[in-house]
Coordinates of C-alpha atoms in Angstrom, one line a residue:
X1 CA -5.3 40.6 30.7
X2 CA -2.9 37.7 29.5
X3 CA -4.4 35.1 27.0
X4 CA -4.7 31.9 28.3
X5 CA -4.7 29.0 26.8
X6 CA -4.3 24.8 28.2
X7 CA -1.1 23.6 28.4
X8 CA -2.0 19.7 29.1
X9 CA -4.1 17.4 26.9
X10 CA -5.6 15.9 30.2
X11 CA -6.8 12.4 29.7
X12 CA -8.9 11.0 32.5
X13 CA -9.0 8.1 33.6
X14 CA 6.4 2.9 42.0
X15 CA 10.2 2.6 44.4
X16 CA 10.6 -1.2 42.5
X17 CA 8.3 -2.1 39.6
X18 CA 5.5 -4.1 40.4
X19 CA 5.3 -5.2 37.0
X20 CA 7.9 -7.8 38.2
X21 CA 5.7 -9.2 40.4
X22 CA 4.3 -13.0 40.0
X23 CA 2.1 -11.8 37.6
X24 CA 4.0 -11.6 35.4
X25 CA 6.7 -9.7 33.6
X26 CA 7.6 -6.0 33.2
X27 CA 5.5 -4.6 30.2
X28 CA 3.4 -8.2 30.1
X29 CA 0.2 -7.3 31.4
X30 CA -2.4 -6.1 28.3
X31 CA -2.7 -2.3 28.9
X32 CA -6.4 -1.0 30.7
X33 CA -9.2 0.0 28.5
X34 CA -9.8 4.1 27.9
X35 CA -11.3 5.8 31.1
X36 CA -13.9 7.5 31.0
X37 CA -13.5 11.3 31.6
X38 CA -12.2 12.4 34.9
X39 CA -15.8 14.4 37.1
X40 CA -13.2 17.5 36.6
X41 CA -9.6 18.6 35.3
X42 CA -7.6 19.1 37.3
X43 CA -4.9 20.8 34.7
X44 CA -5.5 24.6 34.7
X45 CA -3.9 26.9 32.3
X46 CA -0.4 27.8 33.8
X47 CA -0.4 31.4 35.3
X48 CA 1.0 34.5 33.7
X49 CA 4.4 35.0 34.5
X50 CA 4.6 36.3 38.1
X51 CA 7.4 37.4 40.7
X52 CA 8.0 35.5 43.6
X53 CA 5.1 36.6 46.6
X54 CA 5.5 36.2 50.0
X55 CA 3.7 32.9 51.8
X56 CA 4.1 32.6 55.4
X57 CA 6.8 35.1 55.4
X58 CA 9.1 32.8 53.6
X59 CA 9.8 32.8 50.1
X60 CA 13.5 31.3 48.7
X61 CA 14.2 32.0 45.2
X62 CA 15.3 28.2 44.1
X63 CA 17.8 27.9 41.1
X64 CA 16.2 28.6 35.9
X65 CA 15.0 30.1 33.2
X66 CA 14.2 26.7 31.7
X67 CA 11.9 25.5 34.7
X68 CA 9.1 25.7 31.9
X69 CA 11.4 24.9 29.4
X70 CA 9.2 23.3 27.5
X71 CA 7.3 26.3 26.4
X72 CA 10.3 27.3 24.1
X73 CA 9.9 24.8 21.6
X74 CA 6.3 25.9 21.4
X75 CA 6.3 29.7 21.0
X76 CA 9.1 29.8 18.1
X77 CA 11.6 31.5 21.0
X78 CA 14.7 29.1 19.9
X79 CA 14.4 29.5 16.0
X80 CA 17.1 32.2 16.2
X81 CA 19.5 29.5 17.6
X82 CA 22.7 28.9 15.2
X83 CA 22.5 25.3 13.5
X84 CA 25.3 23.0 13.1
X85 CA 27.2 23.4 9.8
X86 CA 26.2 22.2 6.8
X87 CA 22.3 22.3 7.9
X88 CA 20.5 24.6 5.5
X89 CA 18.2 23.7 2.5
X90 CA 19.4 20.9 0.5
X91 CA 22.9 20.9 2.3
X92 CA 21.6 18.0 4.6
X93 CA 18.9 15.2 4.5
X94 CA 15.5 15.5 6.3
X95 CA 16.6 13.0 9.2
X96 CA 19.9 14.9 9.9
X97 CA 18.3 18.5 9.6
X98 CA 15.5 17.3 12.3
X99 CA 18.7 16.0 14.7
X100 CA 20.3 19.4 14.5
X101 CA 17.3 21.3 14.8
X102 CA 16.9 19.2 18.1
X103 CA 20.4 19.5 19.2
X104 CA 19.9 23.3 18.8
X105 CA 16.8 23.4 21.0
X106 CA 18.5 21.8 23.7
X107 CA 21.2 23.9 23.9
X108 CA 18.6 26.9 23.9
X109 CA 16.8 26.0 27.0
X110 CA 19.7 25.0 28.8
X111 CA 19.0 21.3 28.8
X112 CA 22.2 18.7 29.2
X113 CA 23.2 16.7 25.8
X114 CA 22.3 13.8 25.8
X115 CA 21.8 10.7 24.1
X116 CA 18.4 11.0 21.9
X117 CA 15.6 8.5 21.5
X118 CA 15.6 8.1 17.6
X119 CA 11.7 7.2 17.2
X120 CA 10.5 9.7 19.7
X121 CA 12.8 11.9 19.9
X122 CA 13.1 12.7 23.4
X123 CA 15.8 13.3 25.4
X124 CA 17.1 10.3 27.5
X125 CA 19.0 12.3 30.5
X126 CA 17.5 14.6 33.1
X127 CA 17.9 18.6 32.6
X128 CA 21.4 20.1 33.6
X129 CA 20.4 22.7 36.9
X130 CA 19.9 25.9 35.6
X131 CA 19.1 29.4 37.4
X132 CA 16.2 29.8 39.1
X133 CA 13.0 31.1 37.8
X134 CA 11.5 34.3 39.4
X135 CA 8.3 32.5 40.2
X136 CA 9.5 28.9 42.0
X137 CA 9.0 29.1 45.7
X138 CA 10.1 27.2 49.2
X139 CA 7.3 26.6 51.6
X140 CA 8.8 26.0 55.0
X141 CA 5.6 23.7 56.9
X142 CA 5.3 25.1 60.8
X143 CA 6.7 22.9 63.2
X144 CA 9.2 20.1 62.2
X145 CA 6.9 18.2 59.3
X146 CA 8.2 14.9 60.4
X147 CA 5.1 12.7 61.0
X148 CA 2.3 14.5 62.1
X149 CA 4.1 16.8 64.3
X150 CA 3.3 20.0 62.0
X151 CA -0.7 20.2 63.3
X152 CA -3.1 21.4 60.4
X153 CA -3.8 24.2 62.9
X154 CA -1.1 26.2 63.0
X155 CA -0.8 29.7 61.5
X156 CA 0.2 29.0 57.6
X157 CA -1.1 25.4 57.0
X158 CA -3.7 26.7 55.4
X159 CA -2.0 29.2 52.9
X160 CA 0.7 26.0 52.0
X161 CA -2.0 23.7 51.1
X162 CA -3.6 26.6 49.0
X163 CA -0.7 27.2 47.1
X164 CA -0.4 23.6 46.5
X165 CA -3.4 22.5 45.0
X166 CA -3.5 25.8 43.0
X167 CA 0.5 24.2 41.7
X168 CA -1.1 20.9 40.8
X169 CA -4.4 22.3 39.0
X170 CA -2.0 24.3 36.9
X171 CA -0.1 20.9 36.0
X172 CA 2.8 21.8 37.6
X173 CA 5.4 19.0 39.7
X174 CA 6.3 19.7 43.3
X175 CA 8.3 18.7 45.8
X176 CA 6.8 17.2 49.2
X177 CA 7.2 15.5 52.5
X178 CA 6.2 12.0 53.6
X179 CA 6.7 9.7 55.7
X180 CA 9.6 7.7 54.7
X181 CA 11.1 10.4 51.8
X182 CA 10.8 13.7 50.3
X183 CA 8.5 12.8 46.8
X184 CA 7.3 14.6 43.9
X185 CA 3.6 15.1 43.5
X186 CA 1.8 15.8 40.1
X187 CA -1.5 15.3 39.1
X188 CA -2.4 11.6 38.3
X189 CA -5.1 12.9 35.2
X190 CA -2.6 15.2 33.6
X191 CA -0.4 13.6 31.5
X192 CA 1.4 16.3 30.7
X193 CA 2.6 16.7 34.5
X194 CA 3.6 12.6 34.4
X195 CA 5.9 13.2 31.3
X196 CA 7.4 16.1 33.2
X197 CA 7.9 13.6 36.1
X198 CA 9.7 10.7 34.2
X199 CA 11.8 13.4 32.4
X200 CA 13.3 15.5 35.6
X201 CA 14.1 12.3 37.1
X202 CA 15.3 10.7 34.0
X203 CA 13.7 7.8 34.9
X204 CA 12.4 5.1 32.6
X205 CA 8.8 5.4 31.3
X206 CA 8.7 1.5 31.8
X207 CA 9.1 2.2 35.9
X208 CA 5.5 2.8 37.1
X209 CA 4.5 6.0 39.9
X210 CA 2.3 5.4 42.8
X211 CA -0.8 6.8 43.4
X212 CA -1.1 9.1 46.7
X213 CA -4.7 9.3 48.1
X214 CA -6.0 11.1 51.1
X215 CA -8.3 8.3 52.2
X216 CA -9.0 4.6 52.2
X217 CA -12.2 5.2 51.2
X218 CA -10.8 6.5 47.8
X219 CA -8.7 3.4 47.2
X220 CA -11.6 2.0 46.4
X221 CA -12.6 4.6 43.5
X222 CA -9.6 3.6 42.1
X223 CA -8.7 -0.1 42.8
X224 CA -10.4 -3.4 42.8
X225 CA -10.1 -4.3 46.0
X226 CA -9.6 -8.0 46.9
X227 CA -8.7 -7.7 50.2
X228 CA -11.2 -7.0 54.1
X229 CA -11.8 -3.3 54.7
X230 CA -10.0 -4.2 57.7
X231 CA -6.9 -4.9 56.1
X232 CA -6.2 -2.0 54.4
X233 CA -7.0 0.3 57.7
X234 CA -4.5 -1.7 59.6
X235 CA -1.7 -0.8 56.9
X236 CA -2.9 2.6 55.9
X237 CA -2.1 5.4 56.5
X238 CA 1.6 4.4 56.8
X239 CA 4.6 3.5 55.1
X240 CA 3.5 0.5 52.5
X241 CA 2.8 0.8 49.0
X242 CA -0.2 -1.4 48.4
X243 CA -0.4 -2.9 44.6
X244 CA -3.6 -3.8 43.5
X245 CA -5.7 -4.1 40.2
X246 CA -6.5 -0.8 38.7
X247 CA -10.0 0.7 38.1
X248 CA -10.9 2.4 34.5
X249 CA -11.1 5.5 36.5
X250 CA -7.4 6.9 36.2
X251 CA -6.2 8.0 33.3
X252 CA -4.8 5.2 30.9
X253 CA -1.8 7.2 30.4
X254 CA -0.7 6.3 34.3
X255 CA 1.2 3.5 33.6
X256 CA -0.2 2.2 30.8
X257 CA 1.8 -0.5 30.6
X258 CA 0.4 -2.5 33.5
X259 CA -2.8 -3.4 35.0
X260 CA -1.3 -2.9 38.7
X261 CA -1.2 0.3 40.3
X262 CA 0.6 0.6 43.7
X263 CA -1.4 2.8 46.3
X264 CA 0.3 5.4 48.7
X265 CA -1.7 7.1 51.9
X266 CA 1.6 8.4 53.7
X267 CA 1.2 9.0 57.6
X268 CA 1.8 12.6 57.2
X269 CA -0.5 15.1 57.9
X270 CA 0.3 17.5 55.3
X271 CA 0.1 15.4 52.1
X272 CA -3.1 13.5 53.6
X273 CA -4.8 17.0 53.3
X274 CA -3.3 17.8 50.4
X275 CA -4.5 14.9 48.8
X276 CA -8.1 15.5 50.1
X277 CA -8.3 19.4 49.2
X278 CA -7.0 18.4 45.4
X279 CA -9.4 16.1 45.5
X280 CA -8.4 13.8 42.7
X281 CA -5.2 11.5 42.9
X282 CA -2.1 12.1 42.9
X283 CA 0.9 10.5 41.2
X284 CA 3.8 10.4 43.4
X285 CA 7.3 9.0 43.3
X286 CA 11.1 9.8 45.2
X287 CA 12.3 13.3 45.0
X288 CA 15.8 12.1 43.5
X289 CA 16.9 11.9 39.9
X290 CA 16.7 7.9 39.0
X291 CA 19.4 5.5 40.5
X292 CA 20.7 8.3 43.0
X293 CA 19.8 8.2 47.1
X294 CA 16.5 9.1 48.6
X295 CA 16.7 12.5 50.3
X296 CA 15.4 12.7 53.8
X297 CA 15.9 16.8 53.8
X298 CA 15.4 19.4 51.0
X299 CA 18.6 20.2 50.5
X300 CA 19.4 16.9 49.6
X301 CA 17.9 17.3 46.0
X302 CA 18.4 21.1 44.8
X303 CA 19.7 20.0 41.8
X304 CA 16.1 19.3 41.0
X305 CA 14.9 22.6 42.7
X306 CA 15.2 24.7 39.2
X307 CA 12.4 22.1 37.9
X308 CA 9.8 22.3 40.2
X309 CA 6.9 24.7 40.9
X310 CA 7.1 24.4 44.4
X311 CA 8.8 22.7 47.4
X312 CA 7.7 22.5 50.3
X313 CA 9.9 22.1 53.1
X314 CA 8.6 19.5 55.9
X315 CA 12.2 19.4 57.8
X316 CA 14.3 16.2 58.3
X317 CA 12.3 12.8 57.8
X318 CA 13.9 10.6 60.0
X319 CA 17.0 9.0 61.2
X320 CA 19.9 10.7 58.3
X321 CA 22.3 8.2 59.6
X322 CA 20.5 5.5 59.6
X323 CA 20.2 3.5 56.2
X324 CA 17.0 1.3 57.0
X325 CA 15.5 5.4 56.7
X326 CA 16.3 5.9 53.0
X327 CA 14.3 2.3 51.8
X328 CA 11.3 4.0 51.1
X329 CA 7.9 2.4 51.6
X330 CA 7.3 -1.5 51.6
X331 CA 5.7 -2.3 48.4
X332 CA 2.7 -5.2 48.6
X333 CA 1.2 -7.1 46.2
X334 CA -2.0 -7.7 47.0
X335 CA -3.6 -8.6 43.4
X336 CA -4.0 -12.5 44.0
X337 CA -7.0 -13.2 46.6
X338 CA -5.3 -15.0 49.8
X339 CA -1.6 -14.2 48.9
X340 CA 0.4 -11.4 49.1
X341 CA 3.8 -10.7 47.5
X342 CA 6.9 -8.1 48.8
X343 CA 8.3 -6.4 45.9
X344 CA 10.3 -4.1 48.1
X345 CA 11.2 -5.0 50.9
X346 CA 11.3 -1.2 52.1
X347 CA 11.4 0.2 55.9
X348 CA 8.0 -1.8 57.0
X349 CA 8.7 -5.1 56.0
X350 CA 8.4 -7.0 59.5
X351 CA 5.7 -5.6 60.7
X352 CA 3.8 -5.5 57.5
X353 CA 4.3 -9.5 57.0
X354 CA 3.4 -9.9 60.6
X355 CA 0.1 -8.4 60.3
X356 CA -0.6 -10.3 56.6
X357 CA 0.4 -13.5 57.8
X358 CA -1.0 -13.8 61.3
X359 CA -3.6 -11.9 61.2
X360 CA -5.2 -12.0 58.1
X361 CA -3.3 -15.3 56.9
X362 CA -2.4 -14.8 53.7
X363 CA 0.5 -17.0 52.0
X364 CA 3.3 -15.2 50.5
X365 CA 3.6 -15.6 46.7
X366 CA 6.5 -17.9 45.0
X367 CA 8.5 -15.5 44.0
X368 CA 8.4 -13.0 46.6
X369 CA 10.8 -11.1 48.4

């Protein structure tokens, strides 16, 4: 039996930064107050090491060693590791001795140097691809995964969602479909799993990730909702990103720089379930490292494959040579009673604004998009 012990401090409680919005600036808004605990984790102890085991009788090896390459720095494994010259005792002061210990655990989990944030100390680039670890998988969906063309009953839909939720309990970051993009998915009440996020991507902890539910119902769990019922069924599920203000119930280290959150119910079978079975949110953001294109098919980001629990392969999302497909959602901001705002203008912006303004008649925000 292999000794088990939590690997995430879980603390309870996206696309464009809806920080920017009217409201005010990026960083401005006063932080939430401490949520109270999440009902349940949802961060399990990671698994023993295991080999690779056959899931709908297709299992790819992705590409490292270092896919939990954080666990080196804790169990002592790098200590062997040969220090820049001139680093022993009373050779070199405290400050410089910490930068070259550093240095030499990057270069013992594989990790790209990089430039070095000198009050936290963490590492301001992405990993460098790496070989694959035994235990990362590739989940190939039945049928196409485009949409809702995959139906939950085919043979395997099951066994995916299974391994999925059983990825994001353990705190693990995996690859999905939706509707517009391919997206990574973590759990939104382990913050743990949302460093890992901001790290793979190398994307700035000042950028906020979206919450994916599996219902509108739960938006309101986690929102204060200032909008009709109506409204939000009209727009979701589908291909917006809804901002509103943010309950006490996710966990305050979700963005904690803003009072906004930005909701997600993609029109895609698959993750909707997915959502549901987990039964918590989920944090979700593009499967791309920051600043580089969307991906529309898996292959389109293996260089993030060694990083990831799991991916699971949908197919191609749309039109590939068509650029209006790689906008990702249109972000809203609905926060302000009787206005909205476009942060991103996205692949839905017409008919989004159509059914704001003349339907519900809100005004558009000064400021917006």
């Amino acid at each position: 039996m292999v000794s088990r012990s939590c690997r995430c401090r879980c603390s309870t409680a996206s696309s464009s930064c809806w920080a920017r919005s009217s409201r005010g600036g990026c960083g401005g808004g006063l932080p939430p107050s401490p949520s109270p605990a999440f009902p349940r984790s949802t961060c399990a102890p990671p698994r023993p090491h295991r080999s690779p085991s056959i899931l709908l009788g297709v299992v790819v090896p992705l590409s490292c060693p270092a896919r939990r390459w954080g666990r080196a720095s804790r169990t002592g494994s790098w200590l062997g590791t040969s220090l820049p010259p001139g680093s022993g005792p009373g050779r070199m002061s405290p400050a410089l001795r910490c930068r070259g210990m550093r240095a030499a655990v990057v270069a013992s989990v594989g990790l790209s140097e990089g430039p070095v944030d000198s009050r936290s100390g963490r590492l301001l680039r992405p990993p460098s691809p790496a070989p694959a670890a035994p235990g990362t998988r590739l989940l190939r969906l039945p049928g196409s995964g485009a949409g809702q063309a995959a139906s939950p009953e085919r043979v395997g839909w099951t066994e995916a969602l299974r391994a999925a939720v059983a990825e994001l309990r353990a705190g693990a970051v995996l690859a999905v479909p939706t509707d517009t993009l391919y997206g990574l998915a973590c759990s939104a009440s382990c913050s743990t799993a949302l460093r890992d996020v901001y790290r793979l991507k190398g994307r700035s902890e000042a950028k906020p990730l979206a919450v994916c539910l599996g219902r509108v119902a739960d938006v309101y769990r986690y929102c204060h909702v200032r909008v009709p019922e109506e409204l939000l069924k009209d727009l979701l599920p589908g291909p917006v990103t809804l901002v509103m203000q943010r309950s006490e119930a996710l966990n305050k280290d979700l963005n904690p720089f803003t009072p906004l959150v930005g909701i997600r119910i993609p029109d895609h079978a698959f993750i909707q379930d997915l959502a549901q079975m987990f039964g918590g949110p989920l944090a979700l953001t593009s499967a791309n490292l920051s600043s580089q294109a969307s991906s529309l098919n898996v292959e389109e980001f293996q260089d993030l494959w060694p990083h990831l629990s799991l991916v699971i392969d949908g197919g191609p999302i749309g039109d590939g040579q068509s650029p209006e497909c790689r906008l990702g959602s249109t972000v809203v901001d609905l926060s302000v009673p009787g206005k909205f705002g476009i942060i991103r203008p996205g692949c839905a912006l017409e008919s989004t604004t159509a059914i704001l303004q003349q339907k519900y008649g809100l005004l558009p925000s000064h400021g917006s998009c």
